[in-house]
CSV table of C-alpha atoms and ligand atoms in Angstrom, one decimal:
chain,number,residue,atom,x,y,z
A,1,MET,CA,-67.6,-81.3,-99.2
A,2,LYS,CA,-66.3,-78.2,-99.9
A,3,SER,CA,-67.5,-75.2,-97.0
A,4,ARG,CA,-70.4,-73.6,-100.4
A,5,ASN,CA,-71.8,-77.3,-100.1
A,6,ILE,CA,-72.2,-78.1,-96.3
A,7,ARG,CA,-73.8,-74.4,-96.4
A,8,ILE,CA,-76.1,-75.1,-99.0
A,9,LEU,CA,-77.1,-78.6,-97.0
A,10,LEU,CA,-77.3,-76.8,-93.9
A,11,ILE,CA,-79.8,-74.2,-94.7
A,12,LEU,CA,-81.8,-77.1,-97.0
A,13,ALA,CA,-82.0,-78.8,-93.8
A,14,VAL,CA,-83.4,-75.5,-91.6
A,15,LEU,CA,-86.1,-75.1,-94.7
A,16,VAL,CA,-87.0,-78.8,-93.8
A,17,CYS,CA,-87.1,-78.7,-90.3
A,18,ALA,CA,-88.9,-75.3,-89.5
A,19,GLY,CA,-91.8,-76.7,-93.1
A,20,ILE,CA,-92.1,-79.7,-90.8
A,21,ILE,CA,-92.6,-77.6,-87.9
A,22,ALA,CA,-94.9,-75.6,-89.7
A,23,THR,CA,-96.5,-78.8,-91.0
A,24,GLN,CA,-97.0,-79.9,-87.2
A,25,VAL,CA,-97.8,-76.9,-86.4
A,26,TYR,CA,-100.6,-76.4,-89.5
A,27,TRP,CA,-102.3,-80.6,-88.3
A,28,VAL,CA,-102.4,-79.9,-84.0
A,29,ARG,CA,-105.1,-76.6,-85.0
A,30,SER,CA,-106.7,-79.2,-87.5
A,31,ALA,CA,-107.4,-81.2,-84.6
A,32,TYR,CA,-108.1,-79.3,-82.4
A,33,VAL,CA,-110.6,-78.0,-84.9
A,34,LEU,CA,-112.2,-81.0,-85.5
A,35,ASN,CA,-111.6,-82.7,-81.9
A,36,GLU,CA,-114.4,-78.9,-81.6
A,37,GLU,CA,-116.9,-79.9,-84.0
A,38,ARG,CA,-116.6,-83.5,-83.4
A,39,PHE,CA,-117.7,-82.5,-79.7
A,40,GLN,CA,-120.3,-80.2,-80.7
A,41,LEU,CA,-121.9,-83.2,-82.9
A,42,ASN,CA,-121.5,-85.5,-80.2
A,43,VAL,CA,-123.4,-83.5,-77.3
A,44,SER,CA,-126.0,-82.6,-79.7
A,45,ILE,CA,-126.5,-86.4,-80.3
A,46,ALA,CA,-126.2,-87.3,-77.2
A,47,LEU,CA,-128.9,-84.2,-76.0
A,48,ARG,CA,-131.1,-85.4,-78.8
A,49,ASN,CA,-130.6,-88.6,-77.5
A,50,ALA,CA,-131.8,-88.2,-74.3
A,51,ALA,CA,-135.0,-86.3,-74.6
A,52,GLU,CA,-135.9,-88.9,-77.2
A,53,SER,CA,-135.7,-91.5,-74.0
A,54,LEU,CA,-137.6,-88.9,-72.0
A,55,MET,CA,-140.1,-88.7,-73.9
A,56,HIS,CA,-140.5,-92.3,-75.1
A,57,ALA,CA,-140.1,-93.1,-71.3
A,58,GLN,CA,-143.1,-90.9,-70.5
A,59,GLY,CA,-144.8,-93.0,-73.7
A,60,ILE,CA,-145.5,-89.8,-75.7
A,61,GLN,CA,-144.8,-90.0,-79.1
A,62,SER,CA,-143.5,-86.8,-81.1
A,63,ASN,CA,-143.8,-86.0,-84.8
A,64,GLU,CA,-141.3,-83.1,-84.9
A,65,PRO,CA,-138.1,-84.0,-84.9
A,66,THR,CA,-135.9,-82.6,-81.8
A,67,ARG,CA,-134.3,-79.6,-81.4
A,68,VAL,CA,-131.0,-78.9,-80.6
A,69,GLU,CA,-129.7,-75.2,-80.0
A,70,GLN,CA,-126.6,-74.2,-79.2
A,71,LEU,CA,-126.5,-71.3,-76.6
A,72,SER,CA,-122.7,-71.1,-76.9
A,73,THR,CA,-119.3,-73.2,-77.7
A,74,SER,CA,-120.2,-74.5,-74.1
A,75,CYS,CA,-123.5,-74.2,-74.0
A,76,PHE,CA,-126.8,-76.0,-75.5
A,77,ALA,CA,-130.1,-76.3,-75.1
A,78,VAL,CA,-132.8,-78.9,-76.4
A,79,HIS,CA,-136.5,-78.6,-75.9
A,80,VAL,CA,-138.8,-81.9,-74.0
A,81,ASN,CA,-142.5,-81.8,-74.9
A,82,ALA,CA,-142.8,-83.7,-71.5
A,83,PRO,CA,-142.3,-83.8,-67.7
A,84,VAL,CA,-139.1,-84.3,-66.8
A,85,PRO,CA,-138.3,-85.7,-63.4
A,86,LYS,CA,-135.8,-85.6,-61.8
A,87,GLY,CA,-133.9,-88.4,-61.2
A,88,LEU,CA,-134.5,-89.8,-64.8
A,89,LEU,CA,-132.9,-87.3,-66.1
A,90,GLU,CA,-129.5,-87.1,-64.7
A,91,ALA,CA,-129.4,-90.7,-65.6
A,92,GLN,CA,-130.4,-90.0,-69.3
A,93,LEU,CA,-127.9,-87.2,-69.9
A,94,SER,CA,-125.2,-88.8,-67.9
A,95,SER,CA,-125.6,-92.2,-70.3
A,96,ALA,CA,-126.3,-90.5,-73.3
A,97,LEU,CA,-123.0,-88.5,-72.9
A,98,ALA,CA,-121.0,-90.9,-71.9
A,99,ALA,CA,-122.5,-93.2,-74.7
A,100,GLN,CA,-121.6,-90.6,-77.7
A,101,HIS,CA,-117.5,-90.4,-75.5
A,102,VAL,CA,-118.3,-87.2,-74.1
A,103,ALA,CA,-116.4,-87.1,-70.9
A,104,ALA,CA,-116.4,-84.3,-69.5
A,105,ASP,CA,-118.0,-83.0,-66.2
A,106,PHE,CA,-121.2,-81.1,-67.0
A,107,GLN,CA,-123.9,-79.0,-65.5
A,108,TYR,CA,-127.9,-78.9,-66.2
A,109,GLU,CA,-130.8,-77.3,-65.5
A,110,LEU,CA,-134.7,-77.3,-66.1
A,111,SER,CA,-136.7,-74.8,-66.8
A,112,ALA,CA,-139.5,-74.7,-64.6
A,113,ASN,CA,-141.8,-73.0,-67.8
A,114,THR,CA,-143.0,-69.8,-65.0
A,115,ALA,CA,-141.8,-66.9,-65.7
A,116,THR,CA,-141.1,-65.9,-62.1
A,117,SER,CA,-139.0,-68.9,-61.0
A,118,PRO,CA,-137.4,-70.1,-64.7
A,119,ILE,CA,-136.0,-72.6,-63.9
A,120,SER,CA,-137.0,-75.3,-61.8
A,121,TYR,CA,-134.2,-77.1,-60.9
A,122,ALA,CA,-130.0,-77.3,-61.9
A,123,GLY,CA,-127.5,-80.0,-61.5
A,124,TYR,CA,-123.7,-80.2,-61.7
A,125,ILE,CA,-121.9,-84.1,-62.4
A,126,GLN,CA,-118.7,-84.7,-62.4
A,127,MET,CA,-116.8,-87.2,-64.3
A,128,ASN,CA,-114.9,-87.8,-61.0
A,129,GLY,CA,-118.0,-89.4,-58.6
A,130,ASN,CA,-118.3,-85.5,-56.7
A,131,SER,CA,-120.7,-83.4,-55.9
A,132,ARG,CA,-120.6,-79.8,-56.8
A,133,ALA,CA,-122.9,-77.1,-56.1
A,134,PRO,CA,-124.5,-75.0,-60.1
A,135,GLU,CA,-123.3,-72.0,-61.7
A,136,LYS,CA,-126.0,-69.4,-62.8
A,137,LEU,CA,-125.7,-71.4,-66.3
A,138,HIS,CA,-126.2,-69.5,-69.9
A,139,ASP,CA,-130.0,-67.6,-70.1
A,140,LEU,CA,-132.5,-70.9,-71.4
A,141,PRO,CA,-134.0,-69.7,-74.3
A,142,VAL,CA,-137.9,-67.6,-73.6
A,143,GLN,CA,-140.1,-70.9,-73.4
A,144,PRO,CA,-143.7,-71.5,-75.2
A,145,SER,CA,-146.5,-72.9,-72.5
A,146,GLY,CA,-146.5,-76.3,-72.0
A,147,HIS,CA,-142.3,-76.7,-73.1
A,148,GLN,CA,-139.9,-77.5,-71.2
A,149,TYR,CA,-135.9,-76.8,-72.0
A,150,ILE,CA,-132.9,-78.9,-71.1
A,151,GLY,CA,-129.6,-76.6,-70.6
A,152,ILE,CA,-126.3,-78.6,-70.5
A,153,CYS,CA,-123.1,-77.1,-70.2
A,154,PHE,CA,-119.1,-77.8,-70.5
A,155,PRO,CA,-117.5,-75.8,-68.2
A,156,GLN,CA,-115.1,-78.1,-68.3
A,157,ARG,CA,-114.5,-77.8,-71.9
A,158,ALA,CA,-111.4,-76.2,-72.8
A,159,SER,CA,-109.9,-78.7,-70.8
A,160,PHE,CA,-111.5,-81.8,-72.0
A,161,LEU,CA,-110.6,-80.4,-76.1
A,162,ARG,CA,-107.1,-80.3,-74.9
A,163,SER,CA,-107.3,-83.5,-73.0
A,164,ARG,CA,-108.2,-84.7,-76.2
A,165,MET,CA,-105.2,-83.5,-77.8
A,166,LEU,CA,-102.6,-85.0,-76.2
A,167,PRO,CA,-101.9,-87.6,-78.2
A,168,TRP,CA,-101.1,-85.1,-80.7
A,169,ALA,CA,-99.4,-82.6,-78.7
A,170,GLY,CA,-97.3,-86.5,-77.6
A,171,SER,CA,-96.4,-86.4,-80.7
A,172,SER,CA,-95.4,-83.6,-81.9
A,173,LEU,CA,-93.5,-83.1,-78.8
A,174,LEU,CA,-91.4,-86.1,-79.6
A,175,LEU,CA,-90.5,-84.7,-83.3
A,176,LEU,CA,-89.4,-81.3,-81.7
A,177,ILE,CA,-87.2,-83.5,-79.3
A,178,ALA,CA,-85.9,-85.9,-82.9
A,179,ILE,CA,-85.2,-82.3,-84.6
A,180,GLY,CA,-83.4,-81.0,-81.7
A,181,PHE,CA,-80.9,-84.0,-81.3
A,182,LEU,CA,-80.5,-84.4,-84.7
A,183,GLY,CA,-79.9,-80.3,-85.2
A,184,TYR,CA,-77.6,-81.3,-81.8
A,185,LEU,CA,-75.6,-83.5,-83.7
A,186,LEU,CA,-75.2,-81.7,-86.2
A,187,PHE,CA,-73.7,-79.0,-84.6
A,188,LEU,CA,-71.1,-81.4,-83.3
A,189,ASN,CA,-70.6,-82.7,-86.5
A,190,PHE,CA,-69.8,-78.7,-87.5
A,191,GLN,CA,-67.7,-78.4,-84.3
A,192,GLU,CA,-65.7,-81.5,-84.9
A,193,ARG,CA,-65.2,-80.5,-88.6
A,194,SER,CA,-63.9,-76.6,-87.8
A,195,LEU,CA,-61.6,-78.5,-85.4
A,196,VAL,CA,-59.7,-80.4,-88.2
A,197,GLU,CA,-59.6,-78.1,-90.5
A,198,VAL,CA,-58.1,-75.4,-87.7
A,199,GLN,CA,-55.5,-78.9,-87.1
A,200,LYS,CA,-55.4,-78.8,-90.9
A,201,ASP,CA,-54.3,-75.4,-90.9
A,202,PHE,CA,-51.7,-76.1,-88.3
A,203,VAL,CA,-49.8,-78.7,-90.1
A,204,ALA,CA,-49.3,-76.4,-93.1
A,205,ASN,CA,-48.7,-73.2,-90.7
A,206,MET,CA,-45.8,-75.3,-88.6
A,207,THR,CA,-44.6,-76.9,-92.3
A,208,HIS,CA,-44.4,-72.9,-93.6
A,209,GLU,CA,-42.5,-72.9,-90.8
A,210,PHE,CA,-39.6,-74.9,-90.8
A,211,LYS,CA,-39.4,-75.2,-93.3
A,212,THR,CA,-37.2,-72.0,-94.2
A,213,PRO,CA,-34.8,-71.7,-91.4
A,214,LEU,CA,-34.5,-75.9,-91.8
A,215,ALA,CA,-33.5,-75.0,-95.3
A,216,SER,CA,-31.4,-72.2,-94.3
A,217,ILE,CA,-29.6,-74.6,-92.2
A,218,ARG,CA,-28.8,-77.3,-95.0
A,219,LEU,CA,-28.0,-74.7,-96.8
A,220,GLY,CA,-25.3,-73.1,-94.1
A,221,ALA,CA,-24.1,-76.3,-93.7
A,222,ASP,CA,-23.5,-77.3,-97.2
A,223,VAL,CA,-21.2,-74.8,-97.5
A,224,LEU,CA,-19.4,-75.4,-94.5
A,225,LYS,CA,-18.0,-78.8,-95.8
A,226,ASN,CA,-16.5,-76.6,-98.4
A,227,PRO,CA,-12.7,-77.3,-97.3
A,228,GLU,CA,-12.5,-74.1,-98.9
A,229,ILE,CA,-14.4,-71.6,-97.0
A,230,THR,CA,-11.8,-72.3,-93.6
A,231,GLY,CA,-9.6,-69.6,-96.1
A,232,GLN,CA,-12.4,-67.6,-95.3
A,233,PRO,CA,-13.2,-66.6,-91.7
A,234,GLN,CA,-15.5,-63.8,-93.1
A,235,ARG,CA,-17.8,-66.3,-95.1
A,236,LEU,CA,-17.1,-69.3,-92.3
A,237,LEU,CA,-18.4,-66.3,-89.5
A,238,SER,CA,-21.2,-65.6,-91.8
A,239,TYR,CA,-22.8,-68.6,-92.6
A,240,ALA,CA,-22.6,-69.7,-89.0
A,241,THR,CA,-24.2,-67.0,-87.5
A,242,ILE,CA,-27.5,-67.6,-90.6
A,243,ILE,CA,-27.1,-71.9,-89.0
A,244,SER,CA,-27.1,-70.4,-85.7
A,245,ASN,CA,-29.9,-67.7,-85.9
A,246,SER,CA,-32.2,-70.9,-87.7
A,247,ALA,CA,-31.9,-72.7,-84.6
A,248,MET,CA,-32.3,-70.4,-82.6
A,249,HIS,CA,-35.0,-69.8,-84.3
A,250,LEU,CA,-36.9,-73.4,-84.6
A,251,THR,CA,-36.5,-73.9,-81.3
A,252,SER,CA,-38.3,-70.6,-80.7
A,253,GLN,CA,-40.9,-72.1,-82.2
A,254,VAL,CA,-40.6,-75.0,-81.1
A,255,ASP,CA,-40.7,-73.6,-77.5
A,256,ARG,CA,-43.5,-72.1,-78.1
A,257,ILE,CA,-45.3,-74.9,-79.3
A,258,LEU,CA,-44.3,-76.9,-75.9
A,259,GLN,CA,-45.5,-74.3,-73.8
A,260,MET,CA,-48.5,-74.3,-74.8
A,261,SER,CA,-49.1,-78.0,-75.0
A,262,LYS,CA,-47.5,-77.8,-71.3
A,263,ALA,CA,-49.8,-75.6,-70.2
A,264,GLU,CA,-52.9,-77.2,-71.7
A,265,SER,CA,-51.8,-80.8,-69.7
A,266,GLU,CA,-50.8,-79.4,-66.8
A,267,GLY,CA,-52.5,-77.0,-65.9
A,268,LEU,CA,-50.4,-73.5,-66.5
A,269,GLN,CA,-47.4,-73.6,-63.7
A,270,LEU,CA,-46.4,-69.7,-62.8
A,271,ASN,CA,-43.6,-69.3,-61.0
A,272,ARG,CA,-43.8,-66.0,-59.3
A,273,THR,CA,-40.5,-63.4,-58.2
A,274,ASP,CA,-41.3,-59.9,-57.4
A,275,PHE,CA,-39.5,-57.0,-60.6
A,276,VAL,CA,-40.1,-54.2,-61.9
A,277,TRP,CA,-41.4,-53.9,-64.6
A,278,GLN,CA,-39.4,-50.6,-66.4
A,279,ASP,CA,-36.3,-52.9,-65.2
A,280,LEU,CA,-37.9,-56.1,-67.8
A,281,LEU,CA,-39.0,-53.9,-70.1
A,282,ARG,CA,-34.8,-52.2,-70.8
A,283,ALA,CA,-33.7,-55.1,-70.3
A,284,GLU,CA,-35.8,-56.5,-73.6
A,285,LEU,CA,-35.3,-53.9,-75.4
A,286,PRO,CA,-32.4,-54.8,-77.1
A,287,ALA,CA,-34.3,-59.0,-78.2
A,288,TYR,CA,-36.8,-56.1,-79.5
A,289,ALA,CA,-35.0,-54.2,-81.2
A,290,GLN,CA,-32.5,-56.8,-82.8
A,291,LEU,CA,-35.7,-58.5,-84.1
A,292,ALA,CA,-36.7,-55.9,-85.6
A,293,ALA,CA,-33.7,-55.0,-87.1
A,294,ALA,CA,-33.5,-57.3,-89.6
A,295,GLY,CA,-37.0,-55.5,-91.5
A,296,GLU,CA,-34.5,-52.4,-90.7
A,297,GLY,CA,-37.3,-51.5,-87.6
A,298,SER,CA,-37.3,-49.8,-84.3
A,299,VAL,CA,-38.8,-50.1,-81.1
A,300,SER,CA,-39.4,-47.2,-78.6
A,301,LEU,CA,-41.0,-47.3,-75.2
A,302,GLN,CA,-41.7,-44.9,-73.2
A,303,LEU,CA,-42.2,-45.9,-69.3
A,304,ALA,CA,-43.7,-44.4,-66.5
A,305,THR,CA,-41.0,-42.6,-64.6
A,306,VAL,CA,-42.6,-44.0,-61.0
A,307,PRO,CA,-41.0,-48.0,-61.2
A,308,ILE,CA,-44.1,-50.4,-61.4
A,309,HIS,CA,-43.7,-53.0,-58.7
A,310,PHE,CA,-45.8,-56.6,-59.5
A,311,LYS,CA,-45.0,-59.5,-58.3
A,312,GLY,CA,-45.3,-62.5,-61.4
A,313,ASP,CA,-43.9,-65.1,-63.6
A,314,LYS,CA,-40.8,-63.3,-65.8
A,315,GLU,CA,-40.2,-65.5,-67.9
A,316,HIS,CA,-44.3,-66.3,-69.1
A,317,LEU,CA,-44.8,-62.6,-69.4
A,318,LYS,CA,-41.4,-61.8,-71.3
A,319,SER,CA,-42.8,-64.0,-74.0
A,320,ALA,CA,-45.9,-62.5,-74.0
A,321,ILE,CA,-45.1,-59.1,-74.2
A,322,PHE,CA,-42.0,-61.0,-77.0
A,323,ASN,CA,-44.9,-62.2,-79.1
A,324,LEU,CA,-47.0,-58.8,-78.7
A,325,VAL,CA,-43.9,-56.9,-80.1
A,326,ASP,CA,-43.0,-59.8,-82.6
A,327,ASN,CA,-46.7,-59.8,-83.9
A,328,GLY,CA,-46.8,-56.3,-84.5
A,329,LEU,CA,-43.2,-55.9,-86.5
A,330,LYS,CA,-44.4,-59.1,-88.8
A,331,TYR,CA,-47.6,-57.5,-89.5
A,332,SER,CA,-46.2,-54.3,-90.6
A,333,LEU,CA,-45.1,-53.1,-94.0
A,334,ALA,CA,-41.2,-52.0,-93.7
A,335,PRO,CA,-40.2,-50.1,-92.2
A,336,PRO,CA,-42.0,-51.7,-88.8
A,337,ARG,CA,-42.3,-49.8,-86.1
A,338,VAL,CA,-43.5,-51.0,-82.5
A,339,HIS,CA,-44.2,-48.6,-79.9
A,340,ILE,CA,-43.8,-50.0,-76.1
A,341,SER,CA,-45.6,-47.5,-73.4
A,342,LEU,CA,-46.5,-48.5,-70.0
A,343,GLN,CA,-47.9,-46.6,-67.0
A,344,GLN,CA,-50.0,-46.9,-63.6
A,345,GLU,CA,-53.5,-46.2,-63.8
A,346,GLY,CA,-54.9,-46.1,-60.3
A,347,LYS,CA,-54.8,-49.9,-59.2
A,348,GLN,CA,-53.9,-50.7,-63.0
A,349,ILE,CA,-51.3,-51.5,-64.9
A,350,ILE,CA,-51.2,-50.4,-68.6
A,351,LEU,CA,-48.1,-51.4,-71.1
A,352,LYS,CA,-49.6,-50.9,-74.8
A,353,VAL,CA,-47.9,-52.2,-77.7
A,354,ARG,CA,-48.5,-50.1,-80.8
A,355,ASP,CA,-47.7,-50.6,-84.1
A,356,GLU,CA,-48.6,-48.6,-87.5
A,357,GLY,CA,-49.1,-52.0,-89.0
A,358,ILE,CA,-51.9,-53.8,-91.6
A,359,GLY,CA,-54.1,-53.7,-88.8
A,360,ILE,CA,-56.7,-55.7,-88.0
A,361,ASP,CA,-60.7,-56.6,-89.9
A,362,LYS,CA,-63.6,-56.0,-87.2
A,363,ALA,CA,-64.4,-60.1,-87.9
A,364,SER,CA,-61.4,-61.1,-87.6
A,365,GLN,CA,-60.2,-59.2,-84.0
A,366,ARG,CA,-63.6,-60.9,-82.5
A,367,HIS,CA,-61.6,-64.1,-82.9
A,368,LEU,CA,-58.0,-63.0,-82.8
A,369,PHE,CA,-57.5,-64.1,-79.1
A,370,GLU,CA,-58.9,-68.3,-80.2
A,371,ARG,CA,-56.4,-70.5,-80.4
A,372,PHE,CA,-55.0,-71.1,-84.1
A,373,PHE,CA,-57.1,-68.2,-85.1
A,374,ARG,CA,-54.8,-66.3,-88.1
A,375,VAL,CA,-56.4,-64.1,-90.3
A,376,HIS,CA,-57.5,-64.5,-93.3
A,377,THR,CA,-55.4,-64.6,-96.1
A,378,GLY,CA,-56.6,-67.4,-98.4
A,379,ASN,CA,-53.4,-69.6,-99.3
A,380,VAL,CA,-50.5,-67.4,-98.5
A,381,HIS,CA,-48.4,-68.0,-96.0
A,382,ASP,CA,-46.4,-64.6,-96.8
A,383,VAL,CA,-46.5,-64.2,-92.9
A,384,LYS,CA,-45.5,-67.0,-90.9
A,385,GLY,CA,-47.4,-68.1,-87.9
A,386,PHE,CA,-49.2,-70.9,-85.8
A,387,GLY,CA,-51.8,-68.7,-84.6
A,388,ILE,CA,-50.7,-69.7,-80.9
A,389,GLY,CA,-49.2,-66.8,-79.7
A,390,LEU,CA,-51.9,-64.3,-79.0
A,391,ASN,CA,-53.4,-67.1,-77.3
A,392,TYR,CA,-50.0,-67.5,-74.9
A,393,VAL,CA,-50.6,-63.7,-74.1
A,394,ARG,CA,-54.6,-63.9,-73.0
A,395,ILE,CA,-53.3,-67.0,-70.8
A,396,ILE,CA,-50.7,-65.9,-69.3
A,397,VAL,CA,-52.3,-62.5,-68.2
A,398,ARG,CA,-55.4,-63.9,-67.1
A,399,ALA,CA,-53.5,-65.7,-65.6
A,400,HIS,CA,-52.2,-63.1,-63.7
A,401,GLY,CA,-55.2,-61.5,-63.2
A,402,GLY,CA,-55.1,-58.7,-66.1
A,403,ASP,CA,-56.8,-59.4,-69.7
A,404,VAL,CA,-54.9,-57.4,-73.2
A,405,LYS,CA,-57.5,-55.9,-75.4
A,406,CYS,CA,-56.8,-55.1,-78.9
A,407,ASP,CA,-58.1,-52.0,-80.6
A,408,SER,CA,-57.0,-52.1,-85.0
A,409,GLN,CA,-57.7,-50.0,-87.7
A,410,LEU,CA,-57.4,-52.0,-91.1
A,411,GLY,CA,-54.4,-50.4,-92.8
A,412,LYS,CA,-53.5,-48.2,-90.0
A,413,GLY,CA,-52.0,-50.3,-87.4
A,414,SER,CA,-53.1,-52.3,-83.8
A,415,THR,CA,-52.7,-51.1,-80.2
A,416,PHE,CA,-52.8,-54.1,-77.7
A,417,THR,CA,-53.5,-53.4,-74.7
A,418,VAL,CA,-52.4,-55.6,-71.8
A,419,ILE,CA,-54.3,-55.4,-68.7
A,420,LEU,CA,-52.5,-56.1,-64.9
A,421,PRO,CA,-53.6,-55.7,-61.0
A,422,LEU,CA,-50.7,-54.2,-59.5
A,423,SER,CA,-49.3,-56.7,-56.8
B,501,ADP,P1,-49.8,-66.3,-85.6
B,501,ADP,O1,-48.4,-67.0,-85.4
B,501,ADP,O2,-50.3,-66.2,-86.6
B,501,ADP,O3,-48.8,-64.3,-85.4
B,501,ADP,P2,-50.8,-65.1,-83.0
B,501,ADP,O4,-51.9,-65.8,-82.6
B,501,ADP,O5,-49.6,-64.2,-82.8
B,501,ADP,O6,-50.4,-65.6,-84.1
B,501,ADP,O7,-51.9,-64.2,-83.7
B,501,ADP,C1,-53.0,-64.3,-84.8
B,501,ADP,C2,-52.8,-63.6,-86.1
B,501,ADP,O8,-53.6,-62.4,-85.3
B,501,ADP,C3,-51.8,-63.8,-86.7
B,501,ADP,O9,-51.9,-64.9,-87.6
B,501,ADP,C4,-52.3,-62.1,-87.3
B,501,ADP,O10,-53.2,-62.8,-88.8
B,501,ADP,C5,-53.0,-62.0,-86.6
B,501,ADP,N1,-52.7,-60.2,-85.9
B,501,ADP,C6,-51.9,-61.0,-84.3
B,501,ADP,N2,-51.8,-59.2,-84.5
B,501,ADP,C7,-51.2,-58.4,-84.9
B,501,ADP,C8,-50.4,-57.2,-85.6
B,501,ADP,N3,-50.1,-56.5,-84.6
B,501,ADP,N4,-51.2,-56.7,-86.8
B,501,ADP,C9,-52.2,-56.7,-87.5
B,501,ADP,N5,-52.3,-58.1,-88.2
B,501,ADP,C10,-51.9,-59.0,-86.2
């Protein structure tokens, strides 16, 4: 599937998930409000039933409907037109609330109908069967003489309502977990797809990389097969050189791939020896110059005068610097110019490979050292490569305790800085 379609599908999937989560939040909130309303209704019914039972027990018939007042979110009051015996009140309240499935702790108090001592008695009923001293309740309504009020409060109302929400919360949690799993699977799938893309790119690059030297070798060999060529030593030499250079190029590319896969499968084995950085770079300069000569370019060296001694894997470090120089030459318009500078700053060795080439955009700079990464040029393979060189450089430099970074400006050039700790 095209990546644009995948992106659209991904956006749709995210929107659907966001919609499901929003709906779920809405339902949970609505369920909570409904639960609150149901709680108030159940308590009102329970209080009315309790008050009517109490009057009935005293043989009092009232033609007035029993009125329940809500004093606050968790406190209620009900009017009883009869004397209320203490033992009977607790039992009636408990059974009326249980019948309405209100299994929450409650505190009750009975108005004494005198101004000096407004409460005749109070109690705190816990659902776990333990008893507690009652606290100060909501003020009961002012009572007309001869009337009594039962006040009842639910101090644990919020947690009781929350406990009733558990099935809702559980189902929402399961849904969130399912969405999380789906997201993770999607992420794995994308990761796999991008790996496949990377591998496809790698195979395409490798085919291009190998095609040109192989064609040169075939061409050169065809010419050498011609018996007439033996009489032309100059042409013989130039075709032999083409074949040799192409074979060398192929070998170096194969070596690069082998080095990388070996480092990956066996772990990087460093063969550390003592050397002086200036000597290494001076010895390598002819190889750089030969590389630059193909594009009529140049490589310059600017080295610190004080010898910089180092203990490291000379071969790997040589290949790493070669990669940087090679890139500087490859990614420049002709004639390419690469400048290498080496200096010591405190306890660090600073080696810079600067070019005046095409530069790298900011977004690509972030991925530069990732394996198989190549700056996107559409499907144009104008400069050949596998996208493993810089990753190799970073592996080698880090194995020596250092790091490598890139500063680049599109169209102006790039500077790769290798920082190594002095041994
Ligand atoms: P490659 O074999 O493709 O050169 P590298 O890992 O060496 O692989 O480089 C990765 C990518 O980084 C290259 O494809 C190129 O787009 C970009 N790049 C590396 N060095 C430079 C440079 N000096 N100037 C501009 N672009 C560069």
